[in-house]
mmCIF file of C-alpha atoms and ligand atoms in Angstrom:
data_model
loop_
_atom_site.group_PDB
_atom_site.id
_atom_site.type_symbol
_atom_site.label_atom_id
_atom_site.label_comp_id
_atom_site.label_asym_id
_atom_site.label_seq_id
_atom_site.Cartn_x
_atom_site.Cartn_y
_atom_site.Cartn_z
ATOM 1 C CA MET A 1 -0.300 0.176 0.116
ATOM 2 C CA ASN A 2 1.677 3.948 -0.515
ATOM 3 C CA LYS A 3 2.456 5.217 2.173
ATOM 4 C CA LYS A 4 0.165 7.865 3.998
ATOM 5 C CA ILE A 5 2.274 12.008 3.875
ATOM 6 C CA LEU A 6 0.637 14.448 5.724
ATOM 7 C CA VAL A 7 1.922 18.158 4.748
ATOM 8 C CA THR A 8 0.750 21.348 6.243
ATOM 9 C CA GLY A 9 1.917 24.885 4.796
ATOM 10 C CA VAL A 10 1.038 23.510 1.546
ATOM 11 C CA LEU A 11 0.062 27.160 0.069
ATOM 12 C CA GLY A 12 3.121 28.289 0.831
ATOM 13 C CA GLN A 13 6.160 27.581 -0.816
ATOM 14 C CA ASP A 14 7.944 24.479 0.985
ATOM 15 C CA GLY A 15 4.406 22.637 1.591
ATOM 16 C CA ALA A 16 4.237 22.836 -2.419
ATOM 17 C CA ASN A 17 7.144 21.683 -3.578
ATOM 18 C CA MET A 18 7.248 18.952 -0.955
ATOM 19 C CA CYS A 19 3.943 17.169 -2.248
ATOM 20 C CA GLU A 20 5.579 18.088 -5.944
ATOM 21 C CA TYR A 21 8.425 16.254 -5.058
ATOM 22 C CA LEU A 22 6.664 13.493 -3.560
ATOM 23 C CA LEU A 23 4.235 13.124 -6.266
ATOM 24 C CA GLU A 24 6.859 13.469 -8.897
ATOM 25 C CA MET A 25 8.058 10.498 -7.435
ATOM 26 C CA GLY A 26 5.133 8.237 -7.298
ATOM 27 C CA GLY A 27 4.189 5.818 -4.607
ATOM 28 C CA TYR A 28 3.121 8.116 -2.015
ATOM 29 C CA LYS A 29 -0.314 9.574 -1.274
ATOM 30 C CA VAL A 30 0.131 12.874 -0.386
ATOM 31 C CA PHE A 31 -2.495 14.483 1.736
ATOM 32 C CA GLY A 32 -1.942 18.389 2.140
ATOM 33 C CA MET A 33 -3.314 20.522 5.179
ATOM 34 C CA ILE A 34 -4.872 24.336 5.042
ATOM 35 C CA ARG A 35 -6.542 26.157 6.383
ATOM 36 C CA ARG A 36 -10.377 27.843 5.814
ATOM 37 C CA VAL A 37 -9.284 30.725 4.613
ATOM 38 C CA SER A 38 -12.183 32.577 2.283
ATOM 39 C CA ASN A 39 -10.511 33.175 -0.627
ATOM 40 C CA PRO A 40 -7.508 30.613 0.130
ATOM 41 C CA ASN A 41 -4.728 31.332 -3.058
ATOM 42 C CA PHE A 42 -3.702 27.753 -4.915
ATOM 43 C CA VAL A 43 -1.532 28.959 -7.647
ATOM 44 C CA ASN A 44 1.669 27.489 -5.629
ATOM 45 C CA CYS A 45 -0.267 23.659 -6.007
ATOM 46 C CA GLU A 46 -1.798 24.379 -9.530
ATOM 47 C CA SER A 47 0.378 21.819 -11.392
ATOM 48 C CA PHE A 48 -0.916 18.895 -8.698
ATOM 49 C CA LEU A 49 -3.867 20.269 -7.040
ATOM 50 C CA ASN A 50 -5.472 17.144 -9.561
ATOM 51 C CA ASN A 51 -2.925 14.663 -9.170
ATOM 52 C CA LYS A 52 -5.078 11.338 -8.110
ATOM 53 C CA ASN A 53 -2.388 10.936 -5.234
ATOM 54 C CA PHE A 54 -2.761 13.977 -3.625
ATOM 55 C CA GLN A 55 -6.360 15.167 -1.262
ATOM 56 C CA LEU A 56 -6.585 18.629 0.271
ATOM 57 C CA VAL A 57 -7.833 18.625 4.163
ATOM 58 C CA TYR A 58 -9.016 21.281 6.458
ATOM 59 C CA GLY A 59 -7.123 21.712 9.464
ATOM 60 C CA ASP A 60 -5.539 24.793 11.716
ATOM 61 C CA LEU A 61 -2.202 24.260 13.841
ATOM 62 C CA THR A 62 -4.396 26.619 16.401
ATOM 63 C CA ASP A 63 -7.241 24.074 16.609
ATOM 64 C CA GLU A 64 -5.851 20.451 18.253
ATOM 65 C CA VAL A 65 -9.829 19.075 17.456
ATOM 66 C CA SER A 66 -9.087 19.191 13.916
ATOM 67 C CA ILE A 67 -5.121 17.544 14.382
ATOM 68 C CA SER A 68 -5.863 14.834 15.839
ATOM 69 C CA LYS A 69 -9.293 14.655 13.683
ATOM 70 C CA LEU A 70 -6.413 13.678 10.587
ATOM 71 C CA VAL A 71 -4.265 12.401 12.255
ATOM 72 C CA GLN A 72 -6.775 9.693 13.242
ATOM 73 C CA GLU A 73 -8.538 9.735 10.208
ATOM 74 C CA ILE A 74 -5.735 9.315 8.364
ATOM 75 C CA GLN A 75 -2.752 7.781 9.912
ATOM 76 C CA PRO A 76 0.059 9.110 8.586
ATOM 77 C CA ASP A 77 3.298 7.436 8.461
ATOM 78 C CA TYR A 78 4.519 10.987 7.814
ATOM 79 C CA PHE A 79 3.671 13.883 9.068
ATOM 80 C CA ILE A 80 5.536 17.423 7.676
ATOM 81 C CA ASN A 81 4.926 20.144 9.319
ATOM 82 C CA PHE A 82 5.669 23.707 6.935
ATOM 83 C CA GLY A 83 2.251 25.264 8.531
ATOM 84 C CA ALA A 84 3.422 28.454 10.339
ATOM 85 C CA ASN A 85 3.832 32.358 9.972
ATOM 86 C CA SER A 86 6.997 32.460 8.636
ATOM 87 C CA PHE A 87 7.143 36.831 8.364
ATOM 88 C CA VAL A 88 10.174 37.632 10.576
ATOM 89 C CA ALA A 89 9.291 41.465 10.334
ATOM 90 C CA CYS A 90 5.504 40.896 11.247
ATOM 91 C CA SER A 91 6.327 38.604 14.002
ATOM 92 C CA TRP A 92 6.372 41.336 16.324
ATOM 93 C CA ASP A 93 3.522 42.578 15.872
ATOM 94 C CA MET A 94 1.685 39.603 16.673
ATOM 95 C CA PRO A 95 4.290 37.997 19.302
ATOM 96 C CA MET A 96 1.377 36.212 20.706
ATOM 97 C CA GLN A 97 -0.187 34.150 17.205
ATOM 98 C CA MET A 98 3.337 33.363 16.263
ATOM 99 C CA PHE A 99 3.891 31.029 19.235
ATOM 100 C CA ASP A 100 0.750 30.147 18.896
ATOM 101 C CA ILE A 101 1.109 28.746 15.246
ATOM 102 C CA ASN A 102 4.764 28.406 15.309
ATOM 103 C CA ALA A 103 5.426 26.886 18.967
ATOM 104 C CA CYS A 104 1.968 25.333 20.478
ATOM 105 C CA GLY A 105 0.753 24.222 16.652
ATOM 106 C CA VAL A 106 3.913 21.878 16.987
ATOM 107 C CA ILE A 107 2.984 20.706 20.346
ATOM 108 C CA ARG A 108 -0.876 19.874 18.971
ATOM 109 C CA CYS A 109 0.712 17.957 16.532
ATOM 110 C CA LEU A 110 2.992 15.961 18.742
ATOM 111 C CA GLU A 111 0.645 14.779 21.213
ATOM 112 C CA ALA A 112 -1.886 13.525 17.899
ATOM 113 C CA ILE A 113 1.166 11.395 16.352
ATOM 114 C CA LYS A 114 1.533 10.524 20.480
ATOM 115 C CA LYS A 115 -2.247 9.432 20.991
ATOM 116 C CA PHE A 116 -2.990 8.607 17.554
ATOM 117 C CA GLN A 117 -0.155 7.549 15.576
ATOM 118 C CA PRO A 118 3.102 6.638 16.970
ATOM 119 C CA ASN A 119 5.436 5.332 14.321
ATOM 120 C CA CYS A 120 4.196 8.149 12.111
ATOM 121 C CA ARG A 121 7.566 10.324 11.294
ATOM 122 C CA PHE A 122 7.125 13.748 12.617
ATOM 123 C CA TYR A 123 9.713 17.130 10.641
ATOM 124 C CA SER A 124 9.527 20.254 12.309
ATOM 125 C CA ALA A 125 10.846 22.844 9.707
ATOM 126 C CA GLY A 126 13.369 25.078 12.122
ATOM 127 C CA SER A 127 14.846 28.378 11.131
ATOM 128 C CA SER A 128 18.145 30.068 11.202
ATOM 129 C CA GLU A 129 16.305 32.618 12.953
ATOM 130 C CA GLN A 130 16.720 30.079 15.857
ATOM 131 C CA PHE A 131 20.581 31.777 16.154
ATOM 132 C CA GLY A 132 19.619 34.729 15.625
ATOM 133 C CA ASP A 133 23.007 37.233 17.053
ATOM 134 C CA VAL A 134 25.425 34.370 16.035
ATOM 135 C CA ASP A 135 28.365 33.877 18.496
ATOM 136 C CA TYR A 136 30.568 32.107 14.966
ATOM 137 C CA SER A 137 30.431 32.147 11.723
ATOM 138 C CA PRO A 138 29.311 29.258 10.003
ATOM 139 C CA GLN A 139 26.557 28.499 12.296
ATOM 140 C CA ASP A 140 26.475 24.569 12.387
ATOM 141 C CA ILE A 141 23.278 22.378 14.019
ATOM 142 C CA LYS A 142 25.583 23.348 17.963
ATOM 143 C CA HIS A 143 25.414 27.142 17.760
ATOM 144 C CA PRO A 144 23.828 28.387 20.177
ATOM 145 C CA MET A 145 20.459 29.750 20.114
ATOM 146 C CA LYS A 146 20.126 33.419 19.944
ATOM 147 C CA PRO A 147 17.070 34.589 18.762
ATOM 148 C CA ARG A 148 16.461 38.128 17.514
ATOM 149 C CA SER A 149 12.841 38.108 16.772
ATOM 150 C CA PRO A 150 9.510 36.835 18.289
ATOM 151 C CA TYR A 151 9.699 34.444 14.605
ATOM 152 C CA GLY A 152 12.721 32.993 15.985
ATOM 153 C CA ALA A 153 11.900 33.103 19.915
ATOM 154 C CA SER A 154 8.954 30.929 18.858
ATOM 155 C CA LYS A 155 10.851 28.449 16.065
ATOM 156 C CA CYS A 156 13.611 27.676 19.356
ATOM 157 C CA ALA A 157 10.532 26.446 21.501
ATOM 158 C CA ALA A 158 9.546 24.467 18.622
ATOM 159 C CA ASN A 159 12.664 22.894 18.544
ATOM 160 C CA HIS A 160 12.711 22.166 22.548
ATOM 161 C CA ILE A 161 9.609 20.425 22.516
ATOM 162 C CA VAL A 162 10.635 18.112 19.365
ATOM 163 C CA LYS A 163 13.565 17.258 21.581
ATOM 164 C CA VAL A 164 10.940 16.868 24.802
ATOM 165 C CA TYR A 165 8.964 14.350 22.746
ATOM 166 C CA ARG A 166 11.365 12.499 21.043
ATOM 167 C CA GLU A 167 13.362 11.426 24.381
ATOM 168 C CA SER A 168 10.315 11.340 26.451
ATOM 169 C CA TYR A 169 7.943 8.996 24.255
ATOM 170 C CA ASN A 170 10.545 7.708 21.767
ATOM 171 C CA MET A 171 9.235 9.130 18.879
ATOM 172 C CA TYR A 172 10.475 10.046 15.007
ATOM 173 C CA ALA A 173 10.133 13.473 15.084
ATOM 174 C CA ILE A 174 12.831 15.974 14.338
ATOM 175 C CA HIS A 175 13.328 19.576 13.750
ATOM 176 C CA GLY A 176 15.727 20.443 11.254
ATOM 177 C CA ILE A 177 17.174 23.911 10.586
ATOM 178 C CA LEU A 178 16.677 26.116 6.950
ATOM 179 C CA PHE A 179 19.066 28.590 6.467
ATOM 180 C CA ASN A 180 16.752 31.121 3.901
ATOM 181 C CA HIS A 181 15.183 29.427 1.228
ATOM 182 C CA GLU A 182 13.855 30.824 -1.901
ATOM 183 C CA GLY A 183 12.590 30.438 -5.805
ATOM 184 C CA THR A 184 9.029 31.294 -7.607
ATOM 185 C CA LYS A 185 6.504 30.046 -4.914
ATOM 186 C CA ARG A 186 8.055 32.210 -2.373
ATOM 187 C CA GLY A 187 5.630 35.593 -0.936
ATOM 188 C CA GLU A 188 6.086 38.719 -2.124
ATOM 189 C CA GLU A 189 6.381 39.575 1.270
ATOM 190 C CA PHE A 190 9.888 38.450 1.474
ATOM 191 C CA VAL A 191 13.150 40.516 0.270
ATOM 192 C CA THR A 192 14.133 38.200 -2.522
ATOM 193 C CA ARG A 193 10.379 37.976 -4.347
ATOM 194 C CA LYS A 194 10.189 41.678 -3.489
ATOM 195 C CA ILE A 195 12.995 42.469 -5.523
ATOM 196 C CA THR A 196 12.390 39.577 -8.612
ATOM 197 C CA LYS A 197 8.615 40.893 -9.092
ATOM 198 C CA GLY A 198 9.740 44.483 -9.056
ATOM 199 C CA VAL A 199 13.032 44.170 -11.282
ATOM 200 C CA ALA A 200 10.024 41.771 -13.709
ATOM 201 C CA LYS A 201 7.968 45.326 -13.247
ATOM 202 C CA ILE A 202 11.469 47.571 -13.706
ATOM 203 C CA HIS A 203 11.696 45.693 -17.386
ATOM 204 C CA ARG A 204 8.544 45.931 -18.730
ATOM 205 C CA ALA A 205 8.229 49.688 -18.019
ATOM 206 C CA VAL A 206 11.887 50.457 -19.950
ATOM 207 C CA LYS A 207 10.821 48.049 -22.387
ATOM 208 C CA ASN A 208 7.552 49.718 -23.279
ATOM 209 C CA GLU A 209 8.789 52.998 -22.718
ATOM 210 C CA GLU A 210 6.834 53.418 -19.348
ATOM 211 C CA GLN A 211 7.422 55.374 -15.862
ATOM 212 C CA PHE A 212 8.120 53.596 -12.783
ATOM 213 C CA GLU A 213 8.547 53.199 -9.752
ATOM 214 C CA PRO A 214 11.466 52.151 -7.506
ATOM 215 C CA ILE A 215 11.930 49.212 -5.771
ATOM 216 C CA GLU A 216 11.467 50.492 -1.480
ATOM 217 C CA LEU A 217 13.883 48.532 0.394
ATOM 218 C CA GLY A 218 14.977 48.751 4.416
ATOM 219 C CA ASN A 219 18.536 47.500 5.539
ATOM 220 C CA ILE A 220 20.220 46.536 2.607
ATOM 221 C CA TYR A 221 23.729 45.168 4.085
ATOM 222 C CA SER A 222 22.401 42.317 6.284
ATOM 223 C CA LYS A 223 23.784 38.940 4.817
ATOM 224 C CA ARG A 224 21.645 36.200 4.065
ATOM 225 C CA ASP A 225 22.663 32.530 2.900
ATOM 226 C CA TRP A 226 20.213 31.911 0.592
ATOM 227 C CA SER A 227 19.524 28.413 -1.550
ATOM 228 C CA ASP A 228 16.556 26.931 -2.991
ATOM 229 C CA SER A 229 13.351 25.533 -1.934
ATOM 230 C CA GLU A 230 13.307 22.692 -4.434
ATOM 231 C CA ASP A 231 16.520 21.704 -2.565
ATOM 232 C CA PHE A 232 15.701 21.715 0.993
ATOM 233 C CA VAL A 233 12.684 19.431 0.289
ATOM 234 C CA ARG A 234 14.661 17.191 -1.100
ATOM 235 C CA GLY A 235 17.021 17.491 2.058
ATOM 236 C CA ILE A 236 14.098 17.243 3.865
ATOM 237 C CA TRP A 237 13.452 14.268 2.724
ATOM 238 C CA LEU A 238 16.646 12.020 3.574
ATOM 239 C CA MET A 239 16.549 13.569 7.165
ATOM 240 C CA VAL A 240 12.934 12.280 7.710
ATOM 241 C CA ASN A 241 13.781 8.553 5.839
ATOM 242 C CA LYS A 242 17.147 8.202 8.320
ATOM 243 C CA ASP A 243 17.044 4.922 10.419
ATOM 244 C CA GLU A 244 17.178 7.490 13.699
ATOM 245 C CA PRO A 245 16.114 10.555 13.928
ATOM 246 C CA LYS A 246 18.482 13.135 14.397
ATOM 247 C CA ASP A 247 18.201 16.691 13.695
ATOM 248 C CA TYR A 248 20.371 18.328 10.159
ATOM 249 C CA LEU A 249 21.450 21.814 9.159
ATOM 250 C CA LEU A 250 20.293 22.743 5.340
ATOM 251 C CA ALA A 251 22.699 25.543 4.053
ATOM 252 C CA SER A 252 24.387 26.525 0.267
ATOM 253 C CA GLY A 253 27.473 27.529 2.584
ATOM 254 C CA GLU A 254 27.575 31.160 0.935
ATOM 255 C CA THR A 255 26.566 34.648 2.284
ATOM 256 C CA HIS A 256 25.250 37.679 0.208
ATOM 257 C CA THR A 257 24.264 41.136 1.346
ATOM 258 C CA ILE A 258 20.419 42.544 -0.315
ATOM 259 C CA LYS A 259 22.791 45.257 -1.820
ATOM 260 C CA GLU A 260 24.290 41.728 -4.003
ATOM 261 C CA PHE A 261 21.159 40.230 -4.488
ATOM 262 C CA VAL A 262 19.987 43.528 -6.041
ATOM 263 C CA ASP A 263 22.190 43.845 -8.104
ATOM 264 C CA LYS A 264 22.093 40.538 -9.986
ATOM 265 C CA ALA A 265 18.340 40.629 -10.234
ATOM 266 C CA PHE A 266 18.825 43.648 -12.310
ATOM 267 C CA LYS A 267 21.895 42.226 -14.465
ATOM 268 C CA ALA A 268 19.900 38.782 -15.274
ATOM 269 C CA ALA A 269 16.992 41.179 -16.681
ATOM 270 C CA GLY A 270 19.348 42.867 -18.838
ATOM 271 C CA ILE A 271 19.155 46.264 -16.500
ATOM 272 C CA TYR A 272 22.606 47.391 -15.497
ATOM 273 C CA GLY A 273 23.098 50.191 -12.917
ATOM 274 C CA GLY A 274 25.284 51.111 -9.727
ATOM 275 C CA TRP A 275 25.082 51.609 -6.015
ATOM 276 C CA THR A 276 25.417 54.894 -4.864
ATOM 277 C CA GLU A 277 25.997 56.236 -1.068
ATOM 278 C CA GLU A 278 26.196 59.676 0.859
ATOM 279 C CA GLU A 279 29.055 59.363 3.241
ATOM 280 C CA GLY A 280 27.720 57.321 6.063
ATOM 281 C CA ASP A 281 24.395 57.378 5.601
ATOM 282 C CA PRO A 282 22.596 54.014 4.496
ATOM 283 C CA LEU A 283 19.814 55.616 4.099
ATOM 284 C CA SER A 284 20.835 57.364 1.244
ATOM 285 C CA SER A 285 21.769 54.718 -0.973
ATOM 286 C CA LYS A 286 20.314 54.327 -4.561
ATOM 287 C CA TYR A 287 20.836 52.224 -7.298
ATOM 288 C CA LEU A 288 20.805 54.166 -10.165
ATOM 289 C CA MET A 289 20.452 53.002 -13.579
ATOM 290 C CA ASN A 290 23.520 53.242 -16.183
ATOM 291 C CA SER A 291 21.341 54.704 -19.293
ATOM 292 C CA HIS A 292 17.495 56.324 -18.874
ATOM 293 C CA SER A 293 20.070 59.461 -16.750
ATOM 294 C CA TYR A 294 20.110 57.311 -14.199
ATOM 295 C CA GLN A 295 17.216 56.510 -12.418
ATOM 296 C CA PRO A 296 16.929 55.652 -9.636
ATOM 297 C CA LEU A 297 15.469 51.441 -9.619
ATOM 298 C CA VAL A 298 16.298 51.584 -6.041
ATOM 299 C CA THR A 299 15.675 53.520 -2.963
ATOM 300 C CA ILE A 300 15.624 52.678 1.299
ATOM 301 C CA ASN A 301 12.724 53.072 2.625
ATOM 302 C CA PRO A 302 13.326 53.481 6.343
ATOM 303 C CA ASP A 303 10.079 52.111 7.272
ATOM 304 C CA PHE A 304 11.608 48.117 5.904
ATOM 305 C CA TYR A 305 14.061 48.595 8.990
ATOM 306 C CA ARG A 306 13.329 46.274 11.595
ATOM 307 C CA PRO A 307 13.236 46.424 15.912
ATOM 308 C CA ALA A 308 16.904 43.986 15.825
ATOM 309 C CA GLU A 309 17.780 42.696 13.116
ATOM 310 C CA ILE A 310 20.390 39.935 12.419
ATOM 311 C CA ASP A 311 23.523 40.897 10.305
ATOM 312 C CA LEU A 312 24.346 38.037 9.258
ATOM 313 C CA LEU A 313 24.166 34.629 8.340
ATOM 314 C CA LEU A 314 26.175 31.779 6.722
ATOM 315 C CA GLY A 315 25.038 28.936 7.466
ATOM 316 C CA ASP A 316 27.689 24.978 7.731
ATOM 317 C CA PRO A 317 25.890 22.075 5.785
ATOM 318 C CA SER A 318 29.010 19.512 5.821
ATOM 319 C CA GLU A 319 27.360 17.604 7.881
ATOM 320 C CA ALA A 320 24.189 17.135 5.859
ATOM 321 C CA LYS A 321 25.956 16.334 2.961
ATOM 322 C CA ARG A 322 28.126 13.772 4.764
ATOM 323 C CA GLU A 323 25.351 11.519 6.507
ATOM 324 C CA LEU A 324 22.747 12.338 4.002
ATOM 325 C CA HIS A 325 24.379 12.422 0.715
ATOM 326 C CA TRP A 326 22.742 15.636 0.238
ATOM 327 C CA GLU A 327 23.933 18.092 -2.369
ATOM 328 C CA PRO A 328 21.770 21.219 -3.776
ATOM 329 C CA GLN A 329 21.997 21.981 -7.289
ATOM 330 C CA ILE A 330 20.836 25.488 -7.622
ATOM 331 C CA SER A 331 23.581 27.424 -7.196
ATOM 332 C CA PHE A 332 22.970 31.788 -5.968
ATOM 333 C CA ASP A 333 23.466 32.794 -9.317
ATOM 334 C CA LYS A 334 20.983 30.525 -11.309
ATOM 335 C CA LEU A 335 18.572 30.845 -8.627
ATOM 336 C CA VAL A 336 18.252 34.767 -8.585
ATOM 337 C CA GLU A 337 18.281 34.056 -12.292
ATOM 338 C CA LYS A 338 15.513 31.771 -12.291
ATOM 339 C CA MET A 339 13.728 33.242 -9.965
ATOM 340 C CA VAL A 340 14.035 37.161 -11.914
ATOM 341 C CA LEU A 341 12.796 35.640 -15.413
ATOM 342 C CA TYR A 342 10.352 33.635 -13.872
ATOM 343 C CA ASP A 343 8.915 36.783 -12.924
ATOM 344 C CA ILE A 344 9.640 38.793 -16.204
ATOM 345 C CA GLU A 345 7.286 35.801 -18.313
ATOM 346 C CA ARG A 346 4.186 37.095 -15.690
ATOM 347 C CA GLU A 347 4.485 40.515 -16.595
ATOM 348 C CA LYS A 348 4.467 39.054 -19.889
ATOM 349 C CA LYS A 349 1.148 37.875 -19.461
ATOM 350 C CA LYS A 350 0.037 40.655 -18.309
ATOM 351 C CA GLU A 351 0.228 42.548 -21.117
HETATM 352 P P1 LIG Z 401 14.598 36.813 6.981
HETATM 353 O O1 LIG Z 401 16.019 35.953 6.639
HETATM 354 O O2 LIG Z 401 13.315 35.365 7.040
HETATM 355 O O3 LIG Z 401 13.899 37.952 7.494
HETATM 356 O O4 LIG Z 401 13.834 36.852 5.417
HETATM 357 P P2 LIG Z 401 13.699 38.550 4.738
HETATM 358 O O5 LIG Z 401 13.365 37.878 2.625
HETATM 359 O O6 LIG Z 401 11.923 39.164 5.348
HETATM 360 O O7 LIG Z 401 14.571 39.255 4.622
HETATM 361 C C1 LIG Z 401 15.485 38.841 4.814
HETATM 362 C C2 LIG Z 401 17.014 40.117 4.782
HETATM 363 O O8 LIG Z 401 16.409 41.033 4.429
HETATM 364 C C3 LIG Z 401 16.752 41.073 6.262
HETATM 365 O O9 LIG Z 401 17.774 41.632 7.419
HETATM 366 C C4 LIG Z 401 15.343 42.321 5.941
HETATM 367 O O10 LIG Z 401 15.600 43.362 7.013
HETATM 368 C C5 LIG Z 401 16.580 42.778 4.870
HETATM 369 N N1 LIG Z 401 15.283 43.393 3.825
HETATM 370 C C6 LIG Z 401 16.249 44.778 3.268
HETATM 371 N N2 LIG Z 401 15.041 45.572 2.782
HETATM 372 C C7 LIG Z 401 13.747 44.071 2.961
HETATM 373 C C8 LIG Z 401 12.233 44.480 2.559
HETATM 374 O O11 LIG Z 401 12.160 45.536 2.113
HETATM 375 N N3 LIG Z 401 12.022 43.789 2.363
HETATM 376 C C9 LIG Z 401 11.981 42.232 3.609
HETATM 377 N N4 LIG Z 401 11.246 41.257 4.183
HETATM 378 N N5 LIG Z 401 13.323 42.199 4.182
HETATM 379 C C10 LIG Z 401 13.950 43.265 3.601
#
């Protein structure tokens, strides 16, 4: 009989990529959990919504009755939890909701598994935001947890509770740390997608000789370790299929500033420019187009700065590579190019 896999967060980037990956592999019945909302956006699920091995199910990480019912009825062999409020910037505005979904939600999943299907393997999505104010670089799985946002703190809580359930009840439950990961399904509020969508809009305007607004960004000096989400779902699948449960860390092992991402994104669209800044004043930074009278392509808006920032994230994926034989396939340059070209195509369809 096909193994049954319950995936939460299927409208989001990672949940959708995981479903696509499992369904393409074949041999699995995939249950994708979504919350009941009035206007769900299925754009990330278009490729598999009608697959006969896929079934949408309703549930909510804040409602233990719904989670228990799903686990009891489906009897999943794997439970992969991508459901989360994953936007760091809004976590200062709704810290309680962050904890309810990201931390208590994980307890609800673990309790349901313990009670109704104790052999189910559970994956909880961890984040490099847990490392926060980092002590050393690159960060490995042993790096202390020093979160700088309510989001990071909620993921630390989830990490601890997964360990407690694993050790207390002998469950196969892991919390794998994921550094930033992006792609064409990434939400628009994250900086990479905000940039690639903005670049695509400007590309269309330049081509049609129309006016355009510059992209407004916050702190362009922070550094992130970006990978492709499709590489990560393969890594997660390897993690949940080890003989013994163990937490791993997935990252690219490279770090880049937001500035570099901007530069590469415009180049991928064939638009060339350069950064200017009045000395010592990052808010005056601008990315100006080389042609068209040095029109600004990017400006800084302090509203996008955060109450506390993580300046540098750089992960060490060597253990995952060695023990899981995981090899990412998409480089930083390829990732930026893929996102920009995809968004340019989407803009063309609007014409
Ligand atoms: P995060 O690392 O999970 O918080 O992912 P984000 O894509 O939201 O942010 C990555 C980095 O980009 C952070 O250091 C942000 O402060 C920085 N950043 C700069 N400008 C922006 C912006 O306009 N939007 C977002 N989301 N982040 C920005």
